[in-house]
Amino acid sequence: METIGFRRGLDRLLQSDVAVDVVTTDRSPSIMRESYPDIKHQFDPWHVAKGLKKKLTAAANNKNNRDLQPWLKSVTNHLWWSCKTCGGDAEELKRHWKSVLHHICGIHRWEEDGQEWTCYHKDLTADQQRRKKLLQKDSAAFKALLDLVLNKKLLKDLNQMTLFKHTGDLEVYHSAMLKYMQKRLHFTYNTMKARTQLSVMDHNSNVGREHATNCDGTPRYNLVPKQNKQWVARKIYQPTTQTFRKHLVERVLELRLDKTSSIHSLHSKTGQR
Ligand SMILES: [Zn+2]
């Protein structure tokens, strides 16, 4: 069903002359290569990072690789950062990504292919250096990390992650959609369609809200607990607006008062039943 939905949606966009430059998927379908060879296909870094984190955690849980434990979050963050900062260049992305293998051993300047490379961060203070639990190149933990970082499939996937097209906004839309279409309720096709349209209007009128600030202009954050007793700072955005509902009602009333239009003529105009 997902494949059929995807095809119908994309075909409709293309038939409506919407210029589709890139499509991002969760790394699954060969459908793009087979049916839409002219559209760029990217993989969602969130899905790839999730898979990597699972493998990293499994490796770090092995008692020989315990030293990897404190680095789990940093390594997955590094994958995100590498995609975000590569400027669309696959070689640059791989170089960023592989630099973690030097950094994690406390080496921030190295030579490769006769050229000198450095880490992309500012110089670390002695205190910052001391707080890091560095890995030794001959340790089991480092070898486990090396296998994962240089994994052939991952390096191949990186070629399709250069544009940093993550699907975070889509996840936000899906959760807003549940407000209109609770999964435990059954709706008829027309209701489902109308509710989807409402959820799209709601999303579109609230997407891209600004980061909320305090009276003194400082940005506002919420501290949110995560697994492993870690906390993260989550941005607080400006409140949502529901003014689209008012506009919608006004529009319906206008049409109702318009003697030249009727419900039936509206249906035939838009081709709906
Ligand atoms: Zn470094």
Short mmCIF file of C-alpha atoms and ligand atoms in Angstrom, two decimals:
data_model
loop_
_atom_site.label_atom_id
_atom_site.label_comp_id
_atom_site.label_asym_id
_atom_site.label_seq_id
_atom_site.Cartn_x
_atom_site.Cartn_y
_atom_site.Cartn_z
CA MET A 1 0.00 0.00 0.00
CA GLU A 2 2.86 2.39 0.85
CA THR A 3 4.40 1.89 -2.58
CA ILE A 4 1.08 2.48 -4.35
CA GLY A 5 0.45 5.61 -2.27
CA PHE A 6 3.95 6.88 -2.97
CA ARG A 7 3.63 6.34 -6.73
CA ARG A 8 0.20 7.98 -6.93
CA GLY A 9 1.37 10.96 -4.87
CA LEU A 10 4.58 11.52 -6.81
CA ASP A 11 2.92 10.93 -10.21
CA ARG A 12 0.25 13.47 -9.35
CA LEU A 13 2.87 16.07 -8.43
CA LEU A 14 4.74 15.43 -11.67
CA GLN A 15 1.54 15.59 -13.76
CA SER A 16 0.70 18.89 -12.07
CA ASP A 17 4.06 20.21 -13.30
CA VAL A 18 5.57 20.46 -9.83
CA ALA A 19 9.34 20.37 -10.32
CA VAL A 20 10.51 17.55 -8.06
CA ASP A 21 14.26 17.81 -7.64
CA VAL A 22 14.91 15.42 -4.73
CA VAL A 23 12.98 12.64 -3.02
CA THR A 24 14.04 11.45 0.42
CA THR A 25 13.17 7.97 1.65
CA ASP A 26 14.08 5.79 4.60
CA ARG A 27 16.67 4.06 2.38
CA SER A 28 14.22 1.45 1.18
CA PRO A 29 12.80 1.50 -2.28
CA SER A 30 14.50 0.61 -5.51
CA ILE A 31 11.38 2.23 -6.96
CA MET A 32 13.25 5.53 -7.42
CA ARG A 33 16.04 3.98 -9.48
CA GLU A 34 13.63 1.95 -11.60
CA SER A 35 10.74 4.36 -12.14
CA TYR A 36 12.10 7.86 -11.53
CA PRO A 37 15.76 7.78 -12.64
CA ASP A 38 15.84 11.55 -13.29
CA ILE A 39 14.92 12.55 -9.73
CA LYS A 40 17.70 12.67 -7.12
CA HIS A 41 17.19 10.13 -4.37
CA GLN A 42 18.45 10.86 -0.85
CA PHE A 43 18.36 8.80 2.34
CA ASP A 44 17.01 10.22 5.59
CA PRO A 45 19.99 10.63 7.99
CA TRP A 46 17.65 9.92 10.92
CA HIS A 47 17.03 6.35 9.74
CA VAL A 48 20.67 5.72 8.95
CA ALA A 49 21.80 7.21 12.30
CA LYS A 50 19.25 5.05 14.12
CA GLY A 51 20.63 1.89 12.48
CA LEU A 52 24.18 2.94 13.30
CA LYS A 53 23.32 3.67 16.93
CA LYS A 54 21.81 0.21 17.31
CA LYS A 55 24.99 -1.44 16.00
CA LEU A 56 27.23 0.83 18.09
CA THR A 57 25.27 0.10 21.25
CA ALA A 58 25.47 -3.64 20.59
CA ALA A 59 29.26 -3.37 20.10
CA ALA A 60 29.70 -1.22 23.23
CA ASN A 61 27.74 -3.71 25.32
CA ASN A 62 30.43 -6.30 24.65
CA LYS A 63 32.63 -6.27 27.73
CA ASN A 64 35.82 -5.91 25.67
CA ASN A 65 34.50 -2.70 24.09
CA ARG A 66 33.26 -0.90 27.20
CA ASP A 67 35.41 2.14 26.41
CA LEU A 68 33.07 2.88 23.50
CA GLN A 69 30.14 3.53 25.85
CA PRO A 70 30.82 7.23 26.59
CA TRP A 71 31.19 7.93 22.84
CA LEU A 72 27.87 6.53 21.56
CA LYS A 73 26.03 9.84 21.44
CA SER A 74 29.03 11.76 20.04
CA VAL A 75 29.55 9.29 17.19
CA THR A 76 25.91 9.42 16.05
CA ASN A 77 25.92 13.22 16.40
CA HIS A 78 29.07 13.24 14.29
CA LEU A 79 27.20 11.44 11.49
CA TRP A 80 24.50 14.15 11.52
CA TRP A 81 27.12 16.88 11.61
CA SER A 82 29.07 15.31 8.73
CA CYS A 83 25.96 15.27 6.50
CA LYS A 84 25.03 18.81 7.45
CA THR A 85 28.43 20.34 6.77
CA CYS A 86 29.65 18.51 3.65
CA GLY A 87 28.23 21.13 1.25
CA GLY A 88 26.70 18.44 -0.98
CA ASP A 89 30.07 16.78 -1.67
CA ALA A 90 30.21 13.00 -1.08
CA GLU A 91 34.02 12.88 -0.70
CA GLU A 92 33.92 15.73 1.81
CA LEU A 93 31.16 13.93 3.71
CA LYS A 94 33.21 10.73 3.94
CA ARG A 95 36.29 12.68 5.05
CA HIS A 96 34.28 14.41 7.79
CA TRP A 97 32.78 11.11 8.88
CA LYS A 98 36.08 9.18 8.98
CA SER A 99 37.81 11.96 10.96
CA VAL A 100 36.10 10.54 14.05
CA LEU A 101 38.61 7.66 13.97
CA HIS A 102 41.47 10.09 14.60
CA HIS A 103 39.64 12.39 17.00
CA ILE A 104 38.57 9.54 19.26
CA CYS A 105 42.25 8.62 19.78
CA GLY A 106 43.15 12.23 20.67
CA ILE A 107 44.71 12.92 17.26
CA HIS A 108 43.40 16.14 15.73
CA ARG A 109 45.97 16.53 12.93
CA TRP A 110 46.99 13.68 10.61
CA GLU A 111 48.30 12.80 7.19
CA GLU A 112 46.37 10.95 4.51
CA ASP A 113 47.15 10.46 0.80
CA GLY A 114 50.19 12.71 1.22
CA GLN A 115 48.05 15.56 2.52
CA GLU A 116 47.66 16.99 5.99
CA TRP A 117 44.17 17.06 7.49
CA THR A 118 42.86 18.46 10.77
CA CYS A 119 39.71 18.03 12.82
CA TYR A 120 37.04 20.61 12.14
CA HIS A 121 36.67 21.78 15.75
CA LYS A 122 38.57 24.55 17.53
CA ASP A 123 41.66 23.60 19.55
CA LEU A 124 40.71 21.73 22.70
CA THR A 125 41.83 23.11 26.06
CA ALA A 126 43.95 20.88 28.30
CA ASP A 127 40.92 20.46 30.54
CA GLN A 128 38.69 19.36 27.62
CA GLN A 129 41.39 16.90 26.51
CA ARG A 130 41.67 15.46 29.99
CA ARG A 131 37.91 14.88 30.34
CA LYS A 132 37.74 12.73 27.19
CA LYS A 133 38.23 9.03 27.58
CA LEU A 134 40.44 8.43 24.55
CA LEU A 135 40.70 5.08 22.78
CA GLN A 136 43.97 3.31 21.97
CA LYS A 137 44.42 2.34 18.30
CA ASP A 138 45.22 -1.27 19.22
CA SER A 139 42.24 -1.68 21.58
CA ALA A 140 39.27 -3.95 20.88
CA ALA A 141 36.90 -0.99 21.30
CA PHE A 142 38.70 0.98 18.57
CA LYS A 143 38.69 -2.01 16.21
CA ALA A 144 34.94 -2.46 16.74
CA LEU A 145 34.39 1.23 15.96
CA LEU A 146 36.67 1.03 12.91
CA ASP A 147 34.55 -1.81 11.48
CA LEU A 148 31.37 0.21 11.89
CA VAL A 149 32.75 3.55 10.62
CA LEU A 150 34.30 2.00 7.52
CA ASN A 151 31.40 -0.39 6.88
CA LYS A 152 31.08 -0.63 3.07
CA LYS A 153 27.31 -0.36 3.04
CA LEU A 154 27.36 2.72 5.26
CA LEU A 155 30.02 4.43 3.11
CA LYS A 156 27.89 3.67 0.04
CA ASP A 157 24.77 5.08 1.75
CA LEU A 158 26.67 8.31 2.53
CA ASN A 159 26.74 9.05 -1.22
CA GLN A 160 23.00 9.60 -0.93
CA MET A 161 23.05 11.67 2.23
CA THR A 162 25.04 14.66 0.98
CA LEU A 163 22.05 17.02 0.77
CA PHE A 164 21.09 16.51 4.46
CA LYS A 165 17.42 15.96 3.67
CA HIS A 166 16.12 14.67 6.96
CA THR A 167 12.40 14.06 7.34
CA GLY A 168 11.92 15.73 10.75
CA ASP A 169 9.17 18.02 9.44
CA LEU A 170 7.28 15.03 8.11
CA GLU A 171 7.39 13.39 11.56
CA VAL A 172 6.02 16.65 13.03
CA TYR A 173 3.24 16.61 10.43
CA HIS A 174 2.37 12.98 11.20
CA SER A 175 1.96 13.70 14.89
CA ALA A 176 -0.24 16.74 14.12
CA MET A 177 -2.28 14.56 11.76
CA LEU A 178 -3.19 12.24 14.64
CA LYS A 179 -5.09 15.14 16.22
CA TYR A 180 -7.48 15.01 13.26
CA MET A 181 -7.41 11.27 12.64
CA GLN A 182 -7.10 9.17 15.74
CA LYS A 183 -6.02 5.72 14.72
CA ARG A 184 -8.53 3.92 16.93
CA LEU A 185 -11.51 5.52 15.16
CA HIS A 186 -12.87 4.49 11.80
CA PHE A 187 -13.67 7.18 9.23
CA THR A 188 -15.29 6.93 5.81
CA TYR A 189 -13.24 7.85 2.75
CA ASN A 190 -14.71 11.38 2.44
CA THR A 191 -14.22 12.14 6.12
CA MET A 192 -10.68 10.85 5.94
CA LYS A 193 -10.00 13.08 2.96
CA ALA A 194 -11.51 16.18 4.62
CA ARG A 195 -9.61 15.53 7.85
CA THR A 196 -6.36 15.09 5.92
CA GLN A 197 -6.99 18.42 4.20
CA LEU A 198 -7.58 20.09 7.56
CA SER A 199 -4.40 18.62 9.00
CA VAL A 200 -2.46 19.90 5.97
CA MET A 201 -3.88 23.41 6.45
CA ASP A 202 -3.06 23.29 10.15
CA HIS A 203 0.50 22.17 9.41
CA ASN A 204 1.08 24.72 6.66
CA SER A 205 -0.09 27.62 8.80
CA ASN A 206 2.24 26.59 11.62
CA VAL A 207 5.36 25.34 9.87
CA GLY A 208 8.52 27.45 10.20
CA ARG A 209 7.58 29.13 13.49
CA GLU A 210 10.30 31.22 15.14
CA HIS A 211 12.26 30.16 18.19
CA ALA A 212 10.48 31.74 21.22
CA THR A 213 12.46 34.20 23.37
CA ASN A 214 12.27 35.59 26.91
CA CYS A 215 11.58 39.31 27.57
CA ASP A 216 15.33 39.99 27.43
CA GLY A 217 15.59 38.35 24.00
CA THR A 218 17.35 35.16 25.10
CA PRO A 219 16.10 32.01 23.32
CA ARG A 220 13.84 29.69 25.35
CA TYR A 221 14.53 25.98 25.89
CA ASN A 222 12.95 23.08 27.73
CA LEU A 223 15.13 20.53 29.49
CA VAL A 224 13.94 17.10 28.47
CA PRO A 225 15.13 13.86 30.10
CA LYS A 226 16.34 11.15 27.71
CA GLN A 227 17.51 7.59 28.14
CA ASN A 228 20.75 6.92 30.05
CA LYS A 229 19.99 9.75 32.52
CA GLN A 230 20.99 12.30 29.88
CA TRP A 231 19.16 15.59 29.41
CA VAL A 232 18.78 17.57 26.22
CA ALA A 233 17.79 21.20 25.64
CA ARG A 234 14.79 21.35 23.32
CA LYS A 235 13.88 24.61 21.58
CA ILE A 236 10.57 26.25 22.51
CA TYR A 237 8.80 27.72 19.48
CA GLN A 238 6.25 30.52 19.18
CA PRO A 239 2.71 29.26 19.99
CA THR A 240 0.70 27.67 17.16
CA THR A 241 -2.10 29.56 15.47
CA GLN A 242 -5.50 28.27 14.38
CA THR A 243 -6.58 31.29 12.33
CA PHE A 244 -6.89 29.10 9.23
CA ARG A 245 -10.16 27.81 10.74
CA LYS A 246 -11.61 31.32 10.87
CA HIS A 247 -10.61 31.94 7.25
CA LEU A 248 -12.15 28.63 6.26
CA VAL A 249 -15.49 29.45 7.92
CA GLU A 250 -15.50 32.93 6.38
CA ARG A 251 -14.90 31.43 2.95
CA VAL A 252 -17.73 28.92 3.39
CA LEU A 253 -20.12 31.70 4.48
CA GLU A 254 -19.09 33.86 1.54
CA LEU A 255 -19.83 31.03 -0.87
CA ARG A 256 -23.12 30.29 0.84
CA LEU A 257 -24.21 33.93 0.47
CA ASP A 258 -23.16 33.97 -3.16
CA LYS A 259 -26.42 33.44 -5.09
CA THR A 260 -24.56 32.36 -8.22
CA SER A 261 -22.91 29.37 -6.54
CA SER A 262 -24.57 26.31 -5.06
CA ILE A 263 -23.19 23.21 -3.38
CA HIS A 264 -23.94 21.29 -6.58
CA SER A 265 -22.20 23.73 -8.88
CA LEU A 266 -19.20 23.73 -6.54
CA HIS A 267 -18.97 19.96 -6.75
CA SER A 268 -19.16 19.95 -10.52
CA LYS A 269 -16.60 22.79 -10.70
CA THR A 270 -14.01 20.90 -8.69
CA GLY A 271 -14.98 17.53 -10.07
CA GLN A 272 -15.81 16.19 -6.60
CA ARG A 273 -18.77 14.20 -5.46
ZN ZN B 1 39.52 16.28 16.97
#
